[in-house]
mmCIF file of C-alpha atoms and ligand atoms in Angstrom:
data_model
loop_
_atom_site.group_PDB
_atom_site.id
_atom_site.type_symbol
_atom_site.label_atom_id
_atom_site.label_comp_id
_atom_site.label_asym_id
_atom_site.label_seq_id
_atom_site.Cartn_x
_atom_site.Cartn_y
_atom_site.Cartn_z
ATOM 1 C CA UNK A 19 13.662 -26.037 10.710
ATOM 2 C CA UNK A 20 14.873 -23.614 13.286
ATOM 3 C CA UNK A 21 16.767 -20.685 11.799
ATOM 4 C CA UNK A 22 18.795 -20.539 15.045
ATOM 5 C CA UNK A 23 21.883 -22.588 14.896
ATOM 6 C CA UNK A 24 21.957 -23.166 18.500
ATOM 7 C CA UNK A 25 18.811 -24.873 18.198
ATOM 8 C CA UNK A 26 19.670 -27.265 15.234
ATOM 9 C CA UNK A 27 16.763 -29.740 15.754
ATOM 10 C CA UNK A 28 16.548 -30.529 11.990
ATOM 11 C CA UNK A 29 18.686 -32.398 9.930
ATOM 12 C CA UNK A 30 20.732 -30.468 7.029
ATOM 13 C CA UNK A 31 19.018 -30.320 3.766
ATOM 14 C CA UNK A 32 19.668 -32.941 0.999
ATOM 15 C CA UNK A 33 20.525 -32.230 -2.626
ATOM 16 C CA UNK A 34 17.965 -33.658 -5.288
ATOM 17 C CA UNK A 35 18.124 -33.229 -9.022
ATOM 18 C CA UNK A 36 15.792 -30.376 -10.221
ATOM 19 C CA UNK A 37 15.915 -30.245 -13.996
ATOM 20 C CA UNK A 38 19.341 -31.672 -14.337
ATOM 21 C CA UNK A 39 20.869 -29.514 -11.463
ATOM 22 C CA UNK A 40 21.517 -30.436 -8.091
ATOM 23 C CA UNK A 41 19.655 -28.046 -5.876
ATOM 24 C CA UNK A 42 17.975 -27.904 -2.283
ATOM 25 C CA UNK A 43 14.321 -27.151 -1.784
ATOM 26 C CA UNK A 44 14.781 -23.698 -0.199
ATOM 27 C CA UNK A 45 15.714 -22.575 -3.703
ATOM 28 C CA UNK A 46 13.188 -24.501 -5.971
ATOM 29 C CA UNK A 47 9.963 -24.325 -3.492
ATOM 30 C CA UNK A 48 9.218 -20.848 -4.926
ATOM 31 C CA UNK A 49 9.857 -21.864 -8.405
ATOM 32 C CA UNK A 50 6.553 -20.855 -10.384
ATOM 33 C CA UNK A 51 6.482 -17.501 -8.672
ATOM 34 C CA UNK A 52 10.210 -16.847 -9.348
ATOM 35 C CA UNK A 53 9.913 -17.899 -12.993
ATOM 36 C CA UNK A 54 7.017 -15.533 -13.294
ATOM 37 C CA UNK A 55 9.191 -12.749 -11.898
ATOM 38 C CA UNK A 56 8.310 -9.272 -13.608
ATOM 39 C CA UNK A 57 11.549 -7.664 -14.381
ATOM 40 C CA UNK A 58 11.951 -3.911 -15.152
ATOM 41 C CA UNK A 59 14.343 -2.682 -17.844
ATOM 42 C CA UNK A 60 16.411 -0.873 -15.234
ATOM 43 C CA UNK A 61 16.708 -3.972 -12.862
ATOM 44 C CA UNK A 62 20.311 -5.012 -12.404
ATOM 45 C CA UNK A 63 21.234 -8.795 -11.651
ATOM 46 C CA UNK A 64 23.998 -9.771 -9.760
ATOM 47 C CA UNK A 65 24.508 -13.552 -10.971
ATOM 48 C CA UNK A 66 27.150 -16.046 -9.592
ATOM 49 C CA UNK A 67 28.038 -19.422 -8.598
ATOM 50 C CA UNK A 68 27.827 -19.540 -4.934
ATOM 51 C CA UNK A 69 30.939 -18.003 -3.167
ATOM 52 C CA UNK A 70 32.472 -16.401 -6.224
ATOM 53 C CA UNK A 71 32.082 -12.606 -5.064
ATOM 54 C CA UNK A 72 28.472 -12.027 -4.925
ATOM 55 C CA UNK A 73 28.360 -9.832 -1.629
ATOM 56 C CA UNK A 74 31.272 -7.838 -2.576
ATOM 57 C CA UNK A 75 29.963 -6.966 -6.098
ATOM 58 C CA UNK A 76 26.587 -6.252 -4.608
ATOM 59 C CA UNK A 77 28.227 -4.048 -1.992
ATOM 60 C CA UNK A 78 29.916 -2.261 -4.742
ATOM 61 C CA UNK A 79 26.973 -1.575 -6.776
ATOM 62 C CA UNK A 80 24.888 -0.501 -3.980
ATOM 63 C CA UNK A 81 27.401 2.023 -2.999
ATOM 64 C CA UNK A 82 27.772 3.151 -6.659
ATOM 65 C CA UNK A 83 23.887 3.590 -6.962
ATOM 66 C CA UNK A 84 22.940 4.656 -3.452
ATOM 67 C CA UNK A 85 26.155 5.454 -1.492
ATOM 68 C CA UNK A 86 26.088 9.286 -2.048
ATOM 69 C CA UNK A 87 22.317 9.970 -1.560
ATOM 70 C CA UNK A 88 21.229 7.338 1.334
ATOM 71 C CA UNK A 89 24.336 6.697 3.726
ATOM 72 C CA UNK A 90 21.585 5.651 6.159
ATOM 73 C CA UNK A 91 20.724 2.766 4.010
ATOM 74 C CA UNK A 92 24.222 1.175 4.223
ATOM 75 C CA UNK A 93 24.293 1.568 7.875
ATOM 76 C CA UNK A 94 21.048 0.290 8.799
ATOM 77 C CA UNK A 95 19.738 -2.449 6.253
ATOM 78 C CA UNK A 96 21.598 -5.735 5.855
ATOM 79 C CA UNK A 97 23.317 -6.313 2.298
ATOM 80 C CA UNK A 98 20.740 -9.296 1.767
ATOM 81 C CA UNK A 99 17.780 -7.086 2.148
ATOM 82 C CA UNK A 100 19.354 -4.374 0.103
ATOM 83 C CA UNK A 101 20.037 -6.767 -2.650
ATOM 84 C CA UNK A 102 17.427 -9.751 -2.498
ATOM 85 C CA UNK A 103 18.319 -13.337 -3.275
ATOM 86 C CA UNK A 104 15.945 -13.897 -5.867
ATOM 87 C CA UNK A 105 15.047 -17.708 -5.419
ATOM 88 C CA UNK A 106 15.317 -18.114 -1.769
ATOM 89 C CA UNK A 107 12.376 -19.162 0.287
ATOM 90 C CA UNK A 108 12.867 -19.881 4.003
ATOM 91 C CA UNK A 109 10.392 -20.422 6.776
ATOM 92 C CA UNK A 110 9.257 -17.232 8.710
ATOM 93 C CA UNK A 111 11.106 -14.665 6.601
ATOM 94 C CA UNK A 112 9.917 -12.900 3.212
ATOM 95 C CA UNK A 113 10.840 -14.790 0.260
ATOM 96 C CA UNK A 114 13.444 -13.296 -2.153
ATOM 97 C CA UNK A 115 10.825 -12.922 -4.834
ATOM 98 C CA UNK A 116 8.671 -10.870 -2.737
ATOM 99 C CA UNK A 117 11.469 -8.804 -1.286
ATOM 100 C CA UNK A 118 12.438 -8.023 -4.880
ATOM 101 C CA UNK A 119 9.029 -7.140 -5.809
ATOM 102 C CA UNK A 120 8.859 -4.841 -2.769
ATOM 103 C CA UNK A 121 12.132 -2.981 -3.581
ATOM 104 C CA UNK A 122 11.440 0.856 -3.636
ATOM 105 C CA UNK A 123 14.569 1.624 -5.065
ATOM 106 C CA UNK A 124 15.539 2.501 -8.821
ATOM 107 C CA UNK A 125 17.330 0.490 -10.096
ATOM 108 C CA UNK A 126 16.592 -2.684 -8.177
ATOM 109 C CA UNK A 127 19.598 -4.768 -7.449
ATOM 110 C CA UNK A 128 18.774 -8.388 -7.392
ATOM 111 C CA UNK A 129 21.076 -11.521 -6.511
ATOM 112 C CA UNK A 130 20.847 -15.012 -8.056
ATOM 113 C CA UNK A 131 22.699 -18.004 -7.934
ATOM 114 C CA UNK A 132 20.776 -19.496 -10.922
ATOM 115 C CA UNK A 133 22.419 -21.443 -13.748
ATOM 116 C CA UNK A 134 21.802 -19.523 -16.817
ATOM 117 C CA UNK A 135 19.069 -21.697 -18.071
ATOM 118 C CA UNK A 136 17.053 -21.055 -14.907
ATOM 119 C CA UNK A 137 16.709 -17.369 -15.286
ATOM 120 C CA UNK A 138 13.252 -15.964 -15.437
ATOM 121 C CA UNK A 139 12.460 -15.099 -19.026
ATOM 122 C CA UNK A 140 11.297 -11.552 -18.242
ATOM 123 C CA UNK A 141 14.919 -10.465 -17.372
ATOM 124 C CA UNK A 142 15.985 -11.355 -21.216
ATOM 125 C CA UNK A 143 12.734 -9.732 -22.395
ATOM 126 C CA UNK A 144 13.450 -6.539 -20.497
ATOM 127 C CA UNK A 145 17.144 -6.757 -21.721
ATOM 128 C CA UNK A 146 17.997 -6.086 -17.960
ATOM 129 C CA UNK A 147 21.856 -5.563 -17.163
ATOM 130 C CA UNK A 148 23.325 -8.552 -15.706
ATOM 131 C CA UNK A 149 26.926 -8.549 -14.035
ATOM 132 C CA UNK A 150 28.206 -12.320 -13.738
ATOM 133 C CA UNK A 151 31.051 -12.843 -11.351
ATOM 134 C CA UNK A 152 33.072 -16.054 -11.689
ATOM 135 C CA UNK A 153 35.940 -17.122 -9.336
ATOM 136 C CA UNK A 154 38.578 -20.012 -10.222
ATOM 137 C CA UNK A 155 37.307 -23.299 -9.401
ATOM 138 C CA UNK A 156 39.761 -24.335 -6.590
ATOM 139 C CA UNK A 157 39.251 -21.324 -4.448
ATOM 140 C CA UNK A 158 35.535 -21.324 -5.089
ATOM 141 C CA UNK A 159 35.295 -24.904 -3.697
ATOM 142 C CA UNK A 160 37.327 -24.173 -0.703
ATOM 143 C CA UNK A 161 35.086 -21.065 0.008
ATOM 144 C CA UNK A 162 31.999 -23.324 -0.397
ATOM 145 C CA UNK A 163 33.429 -25.771 1.724
ATOM 146 C CA UNK A 164 33.624 -23.647 4.774
ATOM 147 C CA UNK A 165 30.453 -22.249 3.933
ATOM 148 C CA UNK A 166 28.576 -25.395 3.848
ATOM 149 C CA UNK A 167 30.241 -26.076 7.421
ATOM 150 C CA UNK A 168 28.653 -22.916 8.746
ATOM 151 C CA UNK A 169 25.578 -22.395 7.248
ATOM 152 C CA UNK A 170 22.551 -24.654 8.684
ATOM 153 C CA UNK A 171 20.467 -24.362 5.528
ATOM 154 C CA UNK A 172 23.076 -26.141 3.222
ATOM 155 C CA UNK A 173 23.794 -29.639 3.028
ATOM 156 C CA UNK A 174 26.340 -31.109 5.481
ATOM 157 C CA UNK A 175 29.856 -30.205 4.159
ATOM 158 C CA UNK A 176 31.423 -33.684 5.026
ATOM 159 C CA UNK A 177 35.135 -34.226 5.152
ATOM 160 C CA UNK A 178 37.263 -32.352 2.708
ATOM 161 C CA UNK A 179 38.049 -35.351 0.598
ATOM 162 C CA UNK A 180 34.375 -36.078 0.021
ATOM 163 C CA UNK A 181 33.596 -32.538 -0.588
ATOM 164 C CA UNK A 182 36.429 -32.277 -3.130
ATOM 165 C CA UNK A 183 35.153 -35.210 -5.103
ATOM 166 C CA UNK A 184 31.250 -33.957 -4.848
ATOM 167 C CA UNK A 185 32.435 -30.468 -6.259
ATOM 168 C CA UNK A 186 34.129 -32.188 -9.288
ATOM 169 C CA UNK A 187 31.153 -34.229 -9.810
ATOM 170 C CA UNK A 188 28.679 -31.175 -9.497
ATOM 171 C CA UNK A 189 26.881 -32.338 -6.586
ATOM 172 C CA UNK A 190 26.748 -28.967 -4.883
ATOM 173 C CA UNK A 191 23.801 -26.789 -4.474
ATOM 174 C CA UNK A 192 23.264 -24.885 -7.693
ATOM 175 C CA UNK A 193 25.040 -27.765 -9.386
ATOM 176 C CA UNK A 194 28.348 -27.908 -11.343
ATOM 177 C CA UNK A 195 30.632 -24.896 -11.037
ATOM 178 C CA UNK A 196 31.863 -26.006 -14.465
ATOM 179 C CA UNK A 197 28.598 -25.855 -16.311
ATOM 180 C CA UNK A 198 27.469 -22.563 -14.480
ATOM 181 C CA UNK A 199 30.572 -20.734 -15.564
ATOM 182 C CA UNK A 200 30.858 -22.106 -19.089
ATOM 183 C CA UNK A 201 27.133 -21.586 -19.713
ATOM 184 C CA UNK A 202 26.961 -18.005 -18.344
ATOM 185 C CA UNK A 203 30.079 -17.420 -20.535
ATOM 186 C CA UNK A 204 28.416 -18.725 -23.761
ATOM 187 C CA UNK A 205 25.366 -16.538 -23.094
ATOM 188 C CA UNK A 206 27.331 -13.508 -23.630
ATOM 189 C CA UNK A 207 27.459 -14.514 -27.344
ATOM 190 C CA UNK A 208 23.780 -13.840 -27.839
ATOM 191 C CA UNK A 209 23.097 -11.376 -24.875
ATOM 192 C CA UNK A 210 25.200 -8.324 -24.963
ATOM 193 C CA UNK A 211 23.862 -6.682 -21.607
ATOM 194 C CA UNK A 212 26.046 -9.067 -19.691
ATOM 195 C CA UNK A 213 29.224 -8.031 -17.893
ATOM 196 C CA UNK A 214 31.351 -11.097 -17.151
ATOM 197 C CA UNK A 215 33.809 -10.533 -14.281
ATOM 198 C CA UNK A 216 36.361 -12.340 -12.426
ATOM 199 C CA UNK A 217 37.141 -12.506 -8.445
ATOM 200 C CA UNK A 218 40.801 -12.619 -9.148
ATOM 201 C CA UNK A 219 40.776 -9.390 -11.251
ATOM 202 C CA UNK A 220 38.838 -7.714 -8.186
ATOM 203 C CA UNK A 221 41.526 -8.780 -5.728
ATOM 204 C CA UNK A 222 44.316 -7.652 -8.055
ATOM 205 C CA UNK A 223 42.837 -4.341 -8.858
ATOM 206 C CA UNK A 224 39.447 -3.234 -7.632
ATOM 207 C CA UNK A 225 39.549 0.305 -8.771
ATOM 208 C CA UNK A 226 40.252 -0.901 -12.356
ATOM 209 C CA UNK A 227 37.195 -3.391 -12.179
ATOM 210 C CA UNK A 228 34.969 -0.700 -10.597
ATOM 211 C CA UNK A 229 35.852 1.212 -13.557
ATOM 212 C CA UNK A 230 34.744 -1.279 -15.962
ATOM 213 C CA UNK A 231 31.627 -1.900 -14.119
ATOM 214 C CA UNK A 232 30.687 2.050 -14.135
ATOM 215 C CA UNK A 233 31.402 1.762 -18.000
ATOM 216 C CA UNK A 234 29.187 -1.155 -18.363
ATOM 217 C CA UNK A 235 26.193 0.393 -16.210
ATOM 218 C CA UNK A 236 26.608 4.076 -17.788
ATOM 219 C CA UNK A 237 27.963 5.397 -14.466
ATOM 220 C CA UNK A 238 29.987 8.539 -14.274
ATOM 221 C CA UNK A 239 31.036 9.107 -10.538
ATOM 222 C CA UNK A 240 33.617 11.477 -9.523
ATOM 223 C CA UNK A 241 37.155 10.283 -8.628
ATOM 224 C CA UNK A 242 36.333 10.898 -4.985
ATOM 225 C CA UNK A 243 33.175 8.928 -5.123
ATOM 226 C CA UNK A 244 35.003 5.801 -6.875
ATOM 227 C CA UNK A 245 37.705 6.341 -4.191
ATOM 228 C CA UNK A 246 35.155 6.163 -1.578
ATOM 229 C CA UNK A 247 33.410 3.082 -3.146
ATOM 230 C CA UNK A 248 36.873 1.317 -3.627
ATOM 231 C CA UNK A 249 37.599 1.859 0.011
ATOM 232 C CA UNK A 250 34.294 0.951 1.444
ATOM 233 C CA UNK A 251 34.503 -2.350 -0.416
ATOM 234 C CA UNK A 252 37.953 -3.516 0.998
ATOM 235 C CA UNK A 253 37.803 -6.883 2.641
ATOM 236 C CA UNK A 254 38.584 -5.786 6.297
ATOM 237 C CA UNK A 255 35.891 -3.133 5.960
ATOM 238 C CA UNK A 256 33.260 -5.567 4.859
ATOM 239 C CA UNK A 257 34.333 -7.948 7.241
ATOM 240 C CA UNK A 258 33.710 -5.610 10.254
ATOM 241 C CA UNK A 259 30.499 -4.218 8.831
ATOM 242 C CA UNK A 260 27.525 -6.119 10.335
ATOM 243 C CA UNK A 261 25.298 -4.857 7.514
ATOM 244 C CA UNK A 262 27.575 -6.549 5.115
ATOM 245 C CA UNK A 263 29.336 -9.411 6.990
ATOM 246 C CA UNK A 264 26.031 -11.654 7.615
ATOM 247 C CA UNK A 265 26.624 -11.762 11.252
ATOM 248 C CA UNK A 266 23.058 -10.910 11.624
ATOM 249 C CA UNK A 267 21.791 -14.218 9.951
ATOM 250 C CA UNK A 268 21.054 -16.828 12.615
ATOM 251 C CA UNK A 269 21.459 -19.735 10.107
ATOM 252 C CA UNK A 270 25.152 -18.970 10.035
ATOM 253 C CA UNK A 271 27.423 -20.180 12.887
ATOM 254 C CA UNK A 272 30.600 -17.839 12.857
ATOM 255 C CA UNK A 273 32.195 -19.970 15.607
ATOM 256 C CA UNK A 274 32.637 -22.766 12.818
ATOM 257 C CA UNK A 275 33.612 -20.320 10.022
ATOM 258 C CA UNK A 276 32.932 -16.716 9.336
ATOM 259 C CA UNK A 277 31.219 -15.412 6.085
ATOM 260 C CA UNK A 278 33.916 -13.195 5.387
ATOM 261 C CA UNK A 279 36.831 -15.827 5.958
ATOM 262 C CA UNK A 280 39.879 -14.858 3.863
ATOM 263 C CA UNK A 281 38.864 -13.059 0.721
ATOM 264 C CA UNK A 282 42.107 -14.418 -0.901
ATOM 265 C CA UNK A 283 43.125 -15.805 -4.031
ATOM 266 C CA UNK A 284 45.131 -19.217 -3.952
ATOM 267 C CA UNK A 285 44.076 -20.200 -0.559
ATOM 268 C CA UNK A 286 43.110 -23.506 -2.139
ATOM 269 C CA UNK A 287 47.028 -24.321 -1.695
ATOM 270 C CA UNK A 288 46.350 -24.763 2.023
ATOM 271 C CA UNK A 289 43.705 -27.334 1.487
ATOM 272 C CA UNK A 290 44.586 -29.330 -1.627
ATOM 273 C CA UNK A 291 46.898 -32.226 -1.361
ATOM 274 C CA UNK A 292 49.418 -32.613 -4.091
ATOM 275 C CA UNK A 293 47.592 -35.749 -5.377
ATOM 276 C CA UNK A 294 44.227 -34.031 -5.281
ATOM 277 C CA UNK A 295 45.720 -30.919 -7.361
ATOM 278 C CA UNK A 296 47.004 -33.435 -9.919
ATOM 279 C CA UNK A 297 43.653 -35.109 -9.974
ATOM 280 C CA UNK A 298 41.927 -31.880 -10.140
ATOM 281 C CA UNK A 299 43.833 -30.446 -12.792
ATOM 282 C CA UNK A 300 43.367 -33.544 -15.036
ATOM 283 C CA UNK A 301 39.502 -33.503 -14.585
ATOM 284 C CA UNK A 302 39.419 -29.893 -15.204
ATOM 285 C CA UNK A 303 41.035 -30.145 -18.835
ATOM 286 C CA UNK A 304 38.491 -32.580 -19.943
ATOM 287 C CA UNK A 305 35.681 -30.396 -18.531
ATOM 288 C CA UNK A 306 36.863 -26.555 -19.499
ATOM 289 C CA UNK A 307 37.479 -27.032 -23.216
ATOM 290 C CA UNK A 308 36.571 -23.419 -24.369
ATOM 291 C CA UNK A 309 40.145 -21.549 -24.778
ATOM 292 C CA UNK A 310 38.321 -18.279 -24.557
ATOM 293 C CA UNK A 311 37.358 -18.715 -20.659
ATOM 294 C CA UNK A 312 40.513 -18.664 -18.645
ATOM 295 C CA UNK A 313 40.893 -18.418 -14.863
ATOM 296 C CA UNK A 314 43.843 -17.565 -12.787
ATOM 297 C CA UNK A 315 44.292 -19.582 -9.500
ATOM 298 C CA UNK A 316 47.107 -17.246 -8.318
ATOM 299 C CA UNK A 317 47.582 -13.462 -8.943
HETATM 300 S S1 LIG B 429 27.403 -16.218 -1.301
HETATM 301 O O1 LIG B 429 27.092 -16.963 -0.125
HETATM 302 O O2 LIG B 429 27.339 -17.185 -2.433
HETATM 303 O O3 LIG B 429 26.703 -14.905 -1.387
HETATM 304 O O4 LIG B 429 28.983 -15.790 -1.131
HETATM 305 P P1 LIG B 429 29.742 -14.722 -1.917
HETATM 306 O O5 LIG B 429 29.686 -13.288 -1.605
HETATM 307 O O6 LIG B 429 29.647 -15.008 -3.557
HETATM 308 O O7 LIG B 429 31.323 -15.338 -1.662
HETATM 309 C C1 LIG B 429 32.061 -15.167 -0.464
HETATM 310 C C2 LIG B 429 33.457 -14.896 -0.689
HETATM 311 O O8 LIG B 429 33.785 -13.788 -1.180
HETATM 312 C C3 LIG B 429 34.893 -13.131 -0.106
HETATM 313 N N1 LIG B 429 34.740 -11.631 -0.083
HETATM 314 C C4 LIG B 429 35.490 -10.659 -0.437
HETATM 315 N N2 LIG B 429 36.809 -11.092 -0.786
HETATM 316 C C5 LIG B 429 37.504 -9.875 -0.982
HETATM 317 N N3 LIG B 429 37.113 -8.717 -0.719
HETATM 318 C C6 LIG B 429 35.975 -8.442 -0.324
HETATM 319 N N4 LIG B 429 35.587 -7.390 0.052
HETATM 320 C C7 LIG B 429 35.320 -9.677 -0.170
HETATM 321 N N5 LIG B 429 33.737 -9.671 0.326
HETATM 322 C C8 LIG B 429 33.417 -10.952 0.285
HETATM 323 C C9 LIG B 429 34.301 -13.709 0.983
HETATM 324 O O9 LIG B 429 35.416 -13.674 2.198
HETATM 325 C C10 LIG B 429 34.311 -15.132 0.559
HETATM 326 O O10 LIG B 429 35.588 -16.109 0.309
HETATM 327 P P2 LIG B 429 36.407 -16.731 1.179
HETATM 328 O O11 LIG B 429 37.486 -17.403 0.284
HETATM 329 O O12 LIG B 429 35.449 -17.898 1.791
HETATM 330 O O13 LIG B 429 36.957 -15.986 2.098
#
């Protein structure tokens, strides 16, 4: 297929069932190689359901580790090359697994949207640090809807009503939001090198969340360094930064919707009808039984 949205000759991708999870082939075609990925003990994984704040946290970690020593890195290398997307394989560009293999940094920062059961076993064996970012389902759904509208490698978004239903049914790339956030949450019980954080907390107090990240990672930046990271990672700054805003990726059509769209909590209120909200809440109660996992839909 063409990677240029102006030449969309091929149809959009279709979802299929892959080991019980809805996927598209761009994230499964390299499965064997990805499963055999050799992690290093100091690798850091940023794991998320799509649209939960991956880029934001990737950007923060990249600044924390490399912002002081190598500012050219931030101004010349797109975030998707600084923090490769492990499972992606697209025609004509290096796949994520090879990119990760070839990273010269230490630590290596690696992005994945895999549900926990798809993680290559080497990450567990090497006891790698994993940062999981979760976002409330309503805003996550809205963000995902606009992403599918603008990204030529994703399935068609369809209209809002059908997307809404498909999200609740788990018919999304990388499967059910409900399974994803719950199963990663459960993993914390048996795997301690996992820092589970929330998009809403980041919006509420980015500085506090950076502190928590540093403590998890064993980093001790100066107050000045932390301030620099916090201001660099503000939405408006990232939105105008071509190395962070994905404007250099031709598969994304910013005329339809920008990647850095709103960056807010509670935008769902501009999309959900009253009836949809009621139906959603009813269904949510049935699926989200663990009282220890709580999301905020406003801050
Ligand atoms: S992806 O494609 O899965 O990697 O997308 P991801 O980066 O996980 O999520 C994109 C959403 O995160 C918002 N975002 C931010 N919000 C606030 N502050 C900062 N700095 C920031 N950076 C990214 C981005 O705008 C997307 O959310 P929506 O709601 O669509 O705006």
